[in-house]
Amino acid sequence: MSGSDKFKNKQILVVGATGALGGAIARQLKVEGADLIVSGREQGKLAALTAECGGSSLSVDLSDSAGCVQLADAVGELDGVVYAAGVAPVVPVRYLKDADIEACLNLNTTMPLLLIRELLKKKRLKTGASIVWMSSLASVRGTAGYAAYAASKAGLEASARCLALELAPKRMRVNCIAPGMIETDMAEATAERISDEALAAHLKAYPLGAGQPADVAAATSFLLSQESRWVTGITLPVDGGFSI
């Protein structure tokens, strides 16, 4: 990361900021001059991130639409929104519980859409605002055990394309990022459920190896900025060449 004024005087909300990707994104944007509002479930991590990056923080439960309403009520006019919250139940379908599927679809697919709904209703998005949602390569690459997660991310991307068309007259942009294997706690937890041989074989599919949260943060910065002002409705793979 290098300091700049790319986002000077820009108000950007980062949801899911206590996760590895959300935290890296918040730090990148802060270095680039953004005025941050960060949101997450883990209050300790949220306090530490706010102490590091400044700005304001909101501890919000996004298990239902009330959390989206709370967020929209608490923020001012925004230049950018990043949704990096998510959950990934990795388990064969025969063992999937109803609650796991519902929680996955709710947090990964429904809440991003409801959050934007509330921000629009309360006129919290400025003309020209940029929205970035965190998706996954799982949306287009079938993997055993990922049925619920893949469905949630495919639905997210479909919503983003529709929303991009809907908001284009206001010069608002909506894009997704689809990370590959990023070294995070979530990825480590997933890796613990498969054999060392399977993990090694999977990593060989990445020409540039596994990625870092900073790689996703840099891509997010691009999609939020005016450098991508003619880009909307896409899903940007950040995957070290996995999807070649």
Tab-separated table of C-alpha atoms in Angstrom:
chain	number	residue	atom	x	y	z
A	1	MET	CA	0.000	0.000	0.000
A	2	SER	CA	1.141	3.524	-0.725
A	3	GLY	CA	-0.381	6.730	0.544
A	4	SER	CA	-2.403	8.930	-1.797
A	5	ASP	CA	-5.397	11.237	-1.929
A	6	LYS	CA	-7.396	8.960	-4.237
A	7	PHE	CA	-10.311	8.917	-1.790
A	8	LYS	CA	-9.796	12.248	-0.059
A	9	ASN	CA	-13.109	13.519	1.346
A	10	LYS	CA	-14.827	10.327	0.199
A	11	GLN	CA	-17.162	8.597	2.634
A	12	ILE	CA	-16.940	4.820	2.284
A	13	LEU	CA	-18.800	2.155	4.253
A	14	VAL	CA	-17.077	-1.226	4.680
A	15	VAL	CA	-19.392	-3.978	5.920
A	16	GLY	CA	-17.677	-7.088	7.252
A	17	ALA	CA	-14.617	-5.091	8.251
A	18	THR	CA	-13.650	-7.456	11.076
A	19	GLY	CA	-12.903	-10.258	8.599
A	20	ALA	CA	-9.527	-10.648	6.928
A	21	LEU	CA	-10.660	-9.262	3.568
A	22	GLY	CA	-12.805	-6.481	5.010
A	23	GLY	CA	-10.006	-5.395	7.332
A	24	ALA	CA	-7.457	-5.323	4.520
A	25	ILE	CA	-9.856	-3.286	2.380
A	26	ALA	CA	-10.434	-0.775	5.189
A	27	ARG	CA	-6.689	-0.339	5.708
A	28	GLN	CA	-6.074	0.132	1.975
A	29	LEU	CA	-8.797	2.765	1.695
A	30	LYS	CA	-7.557	4.604	4.775
A	31	VAL	CA	-4.052	4.845	3.312
A	32	GLU	CA	-5.650	6.282	0.173
A	33	GLY	CA	-7.390	9.036	2.127
A	34	ALA	CA	-10.935	7.712	2.635
A	35	ASP	CA	-13.185	8.710	5.515
A	36	LEU	CA	-14.267	5.295	6.758
A	37	ILE	CA	-17.337	3.860	8.395
A	38	VAL	CA	-16.616	0.242	9.296
A	39	SER	CA	-19.093	-2.381	10.406
A	40	GLY	CA	-18.674	-5.885	11.787
A	41	ARG	CA	-19.867	-8.341	14.411
A	42	GLU	CA	-16.736	-8.692	16.538
A	43	GLN	CA	-16.624	-5.614	18.748
A	44	GLY	CA	-13.034	-6.112	19.898
A	45	LYS	CA	-11.679	-6.329	16.358
A	46	LEU	CA	-13.888	-3.446	15.309
A	47	ALA	CA	-12.530	-1.222	18.077
A	48	ALA	CA	-8.954	-2.135	17.170
A	49	LEU	CA	-9.559	-1.409	13.485
A	50	THR	CA	-11.134	1.954	14.272
A	51	ALA	CA	-8.196	2.855	16.512
A	52	GLU	CA	-5.851	2.010	13.647
A	53	CYS	CA	-7.763	3.581	10.762
A	54	GLY	CA	-9.840	6.295	12.386
A	55	GLY	CA	-13.328	7.032	11.183
A	56	SER	CA	-16.382	5.564	12.866
A	57	SER	CA	-17.595	2.052	13.584
A	58	LEU	CA	-20.927	0.306	13.906
A	59	SER	CA	-21.451	-3.101	15.459
A	60	VAL	CA	-24.491	-4.437	13.616
A	61	ASP	CA	-26.216	-7.819	13.449
A	62	LEU	CA	-27.044	-8.566	9.809
A	63	SER	CA	-29.049	-11.694	10.494
A	64	ASP	CA	-32.175	-9.805	9.397
A	65	SER	CA	-33.203	-6.597	7.667
A	66	ALA	CA	-33.272	-4.636	10.935
A	67	GLY	CA	-29.481	-4.513	10.809
A	68	CYS	CA	-29.600	-2.983	7.327
A	69	VAL	CA	-32.056	-0.354	8.543
A	70	GLN	CA	-29.781	0.390	11.496
A	71	LEU	CA	-26.787	0.870	9.214
A	72	ALA	CA	-28.665	3.107	6.793
A	73	ASP	CA	-29.964	5.239	9.661
A	74	ALA	CA	-26.474	5.665	11.125
A	75	VAL	CA	-24.521	6.797	8.057
A	76	GLY	CA	-24.485	10.017	6.082
A	77	GLU	CA	-24.205	10.328	2.323
A	78	LEU	CA	-21.805	7.752	0.920
A	79	ASP	CA	-19.435	7.722	-2.035
A	80	GLY	CA	-18.811	3.998	-1.782
A	81	VAL	CA	-20.075	0.797	-0.177
A	82	VAL	CA	-18.145	-2.450	0.243
A	83	TYR	CA	-19.954	-5.601	1.372
A	84	ALA	CA	-17.396	-8.155	2.539
A	85	ALA	CA	-19.446	-9.992	5.163
A	86	GLY	CA	-20.096	-13.650	4.524
A	87	VAL	CA	-20.267	-17.220	5.743
A	88	ALA	CA	-19.186	-20.425	4.006
A	89	PRO	CA	-20.676	-23.726	5.125
A	90	VAL	CA	-18.516	-26.380	3.461
A	91	VAL	CA	-20.210	-29.733	3.837
A	92	PRO	CA	-21.723	-32.410	1.550
A	93	VAL	CA	-25.387	-31.766	0.753
A	94	ARG	CA	-26.592	-34.807	2.670
A	95	TYR	CA	-25.253	-33.234	5.867
A	96	LEU	CA	-26.418	-29.666	5.230
A	97	LYS	CA	-28.821	-28.340	7.836
A	98	ASP	CA	-31.716	-26.053	6.966
A	99	ALA	CA	-30.261	-23.398	9.267
A	100	ASP	CA	-26.879	-23.519	7.497
A	101	ILE	CA	-28.448	-22.976	4.080
A	102	GLU	CA	-30.710	-20.194	5.318
A	103	ALA	CA	-27.871	-18.386	7.110
A	104	CYS	CA	-25.607	-18.647	4.062
A	105	LEU	CA	-28.173	-17.311	1.592
A	106	ASN	CA	-29.299	-14.654	4.045
A	107	LEU	CA	-25.904	-13.138	4.836
A	108	ASN	CA	-24.263	-13.667	1.454
A	109	THR	CA	-27.121	-12.835	-0.912
A	110	THR	CA	-30.121	-11.225	0.750
A	111	MET	CA	-28.486	-8.752	3.127
A	112	PRO	CA	-26.301	-7.000	0.512
A	113	LEU	CA	-29.410	-6.331	-1.552
A	114	LEU	CA	-31.469	-5.180	1.428
A	115	LEU	CA	-28.678	-2.892	2.584
A	116	ILE	CA	-28.603	-1.120	-0.779
A	117	ARG	CA	-32.406	-0.943	-0.698
A	118	GLU	CA	-32.317	0.855	2.632
A	119	LEU	CA	-29.497	3.187	1.580
A	120	LEU	CA	-31.465	4.132	-1.549
A	121	LYS	CA	-34.716	4.637	0.350
A	122	LYS	CA	-32.953	6.970	2.787
A	123	LYS	CA	-30.999	8.702	-0.005
A	124	ARG	CA	-27.637	7.785	1.485
A	125	LEU	CA	-25.903	7.073	-1.850
A	126	LYS	CA	-24.444	10.022	-3.727
A	127	THR	CA	-24.724	10.346	-7.481
A	128	GLY	CA	-21.729	8.485	-8.868
A	129	ALA	CA	-21.380	6.193	-5.857
A	130	SER	CA	-19.629	2.861	-6.333
A	131	ILE	CA	-20.807	-0.414	-4.771
A	132	VAL	CA	-18.507	-3.443	-4.488
A	133	TRP	CA	-19.754	-6.836	-3.320
A	134	MET	CA	-17.444	-9.708	-2.397
A	135	SER	CA	-18.288	-12.853	-4.364
A	136	SER	CA	-16.212	-15.988	-4.983
A	137	LEU	CA	-14.934	-18.205	-7.773
A	138	ALA	CA	-17.307	-20.773	-6.314
A	139	SER	CA	-20.092	-18.982	-8.187
A	140	VAL	CA	-18.835	-20.363	-11.505
A	141	ARG	CA	-16.588	-23.260	-10.523
A	142	GLY	CA	-18.334	-26.333	-9.165
A	143	THR	CA	-16.715	-27.799	-6.054
A	144	ALA	CA	-17.999	-30.659	-3.938
A	145	GLY	CA	-19.288	-29.483	-0.588
A	146	TYR	CA	-19.899	-25.901	-1.707
A	147	ALA	CA	-23.491	-26.164	-2.963
A	148	ALA	CA	-25.030	-23.617	-0.592
A	149	TYR	CA	-22.092	-21.214	-0.731
A	150	ALA	CA	-21.843	-21.363	-4.535
A	151	ALA	CA	-25.570	-20.707	-4.878
A	152	SER	CA	-25.346	-17.717	-2.568
A	153	LYS	CA	-22.529	-16.124	-4.551
A	154	ALA	CA	-24.084	-16.837	-7.942
A	155	GLY	CA	-27.248	-15.141	-6.711
A	156	LEU	CA	-25.212	-12.194	-5.466
A	157	GLU	CA	-23.620	-11.693	-8.866
A	158	ALA	CA	-26.984	-11.922	-10.637
A	159	SER	CA	-28.379	-9.265	-8.303
A	160	ALA	CA	-25.369	-7.062	-8.954
A	161	ARG	CA	-25.895	-7.160	-12.719
A	162	CYS	CA	-29.545	-6.186	-12.354
A	163	LEU	CA	-28.741	-3.449	-9.858
A	164	ALA	CA	-26.005	-2.078	-12.127
A	165	LEU	CA	-28.597	-1.471	-14.864
A	166	GLU	CA	-31.096	-0.027	-12.406
A	167	LEU	CA	-28.642	2.487	-10.928
A	168	ALA	CA	-26.743	3.434	-14.093
A	169	PRO	CA	-28.966	6.493	-14.795
A	170	LYS	CA	-27.661	7.929	-11.506
A	171	ARG	CA	-24.080	7.128	-12.564
A	172	MET	CA	-23.883	4.649	-9.689
A	173	ARG	CA	-21.852	1.534	-10.373
A	174	VAL	CA	-22.198	-1.994	-8.980
A	175	ASN	CA	-19.486	-4.630	-9.325
A	176	CYS	CA	-18.373	-7.859	-7.676
A	177	ILE	CA	-14.962	-9.308	-6.922
A	178	ALA	CA	-14.446	-13.075	-7.065
A	179	PRO	CA	-11.351	-14.013	-5.061
A	180	GLY	CA	-9.650	-17.350	-5.430
A	181	MET	CA	-7.644	-18.986	-2.637
A	182	ILE	CA	-6.735	-16.139	-0.291
A	183	GLU	CA	-4.751	-16.816	2.858
A	184	THR	CA	-7.372	-16.032	5.513
A	185	ASP	CA	-8.817	-17.703	8.592
A	186	MET	CA	-11.826	-18.835	6.535
A	187	ALA	CA	-9.568	-20.433	3.944
A	188	GLU	CA	-7.536	-22.151	6.658
A	189	ALA	CA	-10.699	-23.518	8.253
A	190	THR	CA	-11.764	-24.913	4.879
A	191	ALA	CA	-8.323	-26.410	4.250
A	192	GLU	CA	-8.483	-28.274	7.562
A	193	ARG	CA	-11.471	-30.251	6.244
A	194	ILE	CA	-9.664	-31.722	3.232
A	195	SER	CA	-6.574	-33.887	2.846
A	196	ASP	CA	-3.099	-32.433	2.405
A	197	GLU	CA	-2.941	-34.088	-1.021
A	198	ALA	CA	-6.204	-32.482	-2.158
A	199	LEU	CA	-5.096	-29.076	-0.888
A	200	ALA	CA	-1.737	-29.351	-2.664
A	201	ALA	CA	-3.471	-30.324	-5.906
A	202	HIS	CA	-5.835	-27.359	-5.585
A	203	LEU	CA	-2.988	-24.898	-5.013
A	204	LYS	CA	-1.206	-26.174	-8.131
A	205	ALA	CA	-4.128	-24.827	-10.156
A	206	TYR	CA	-3.057	-21.263	-9.242
A	207	PRO	CA	-0.253	-20.169	-11.607
A	208	LEU	CA	0.668	-17.327	-9.235
A	209	GLY	CA	0.033	-19.300	-6.037
A	210	ALA	CA	-2.348	-18.355	-3.251
A	211	GLY	CA	-3.252	-14.699	-2.835
A	212	GLN	CA	-3.156	-12.289	0.075
A	213	PRO	CA	-5.941	-10.066	1.455
A	214	ALA	CA	-3.990	-7.070	0.120
A	215	ASP	CA	-4.538	-8.351	-3.428
A	216	VAL	CA	-8.298	-8.198	-2.967
A	217	ALA	CA	-8.011	-4.796	-1.269
A	218	ALA	CA	-6.161	-3.348	-4.272
A	219	ALA	CA	-8.833	-4.624	-6.660
A	220	THR	CA	-11.560	-3.171	-4.439
A	221	SER	CA	-9.819	0.189	-4.434
A	222	PHE	CA	-9.789	0.165	-8.228
A	223	LEU	CA	-13.509	-0.597	-8.506
A	224	LEU	CA	-14.405	2.079	-5.955
A	225	SER	CA	-12.325	4.741	-7.655
A	226	GLN	CA	-12.830	6.918	-10.701
A	227	GLU	CA	-10.214	4.794	-12.452
A	228	SER	CA	-13.059	2.345	-13.105
A	229	ARG	CA	-15.731	4.938	-13.887
A	230	TRP	CA	-16.743	3.082	-17.088
A	231	VAL	CA	-16.948	-0.318	-15.397
A	232	THR	CA	-20.207	-1.656	-14.008
A	233	GLY	CA	-22.048	-4.958	-13.720
A	234	ILE	CA	-18.919	-7.116	-13.842
A	235	THR	CA	-17.431	-9.770	-11.613
A	236	LEU	CA	-13.662	-9.296	-11.443
A	237	PRO	CA	-11.698	-12.504	-10.784
A	238	VAL	CA	-8.789	-11.971	-8.388
A	239	ASP	CA	-7.430	-15.490	-8.485
A	240	GLY	CA	-3.767	-15.672	-9.471
A	241	GLY	CA	-4.683	-17.140	-12.854
A	242	PHE	CA	-6.909	-19.948	-11.549
A	243	SER	CA	-9.705	-19.151	-13.996
A	244	ILE	CA	-7.487	-19.133	-17.107
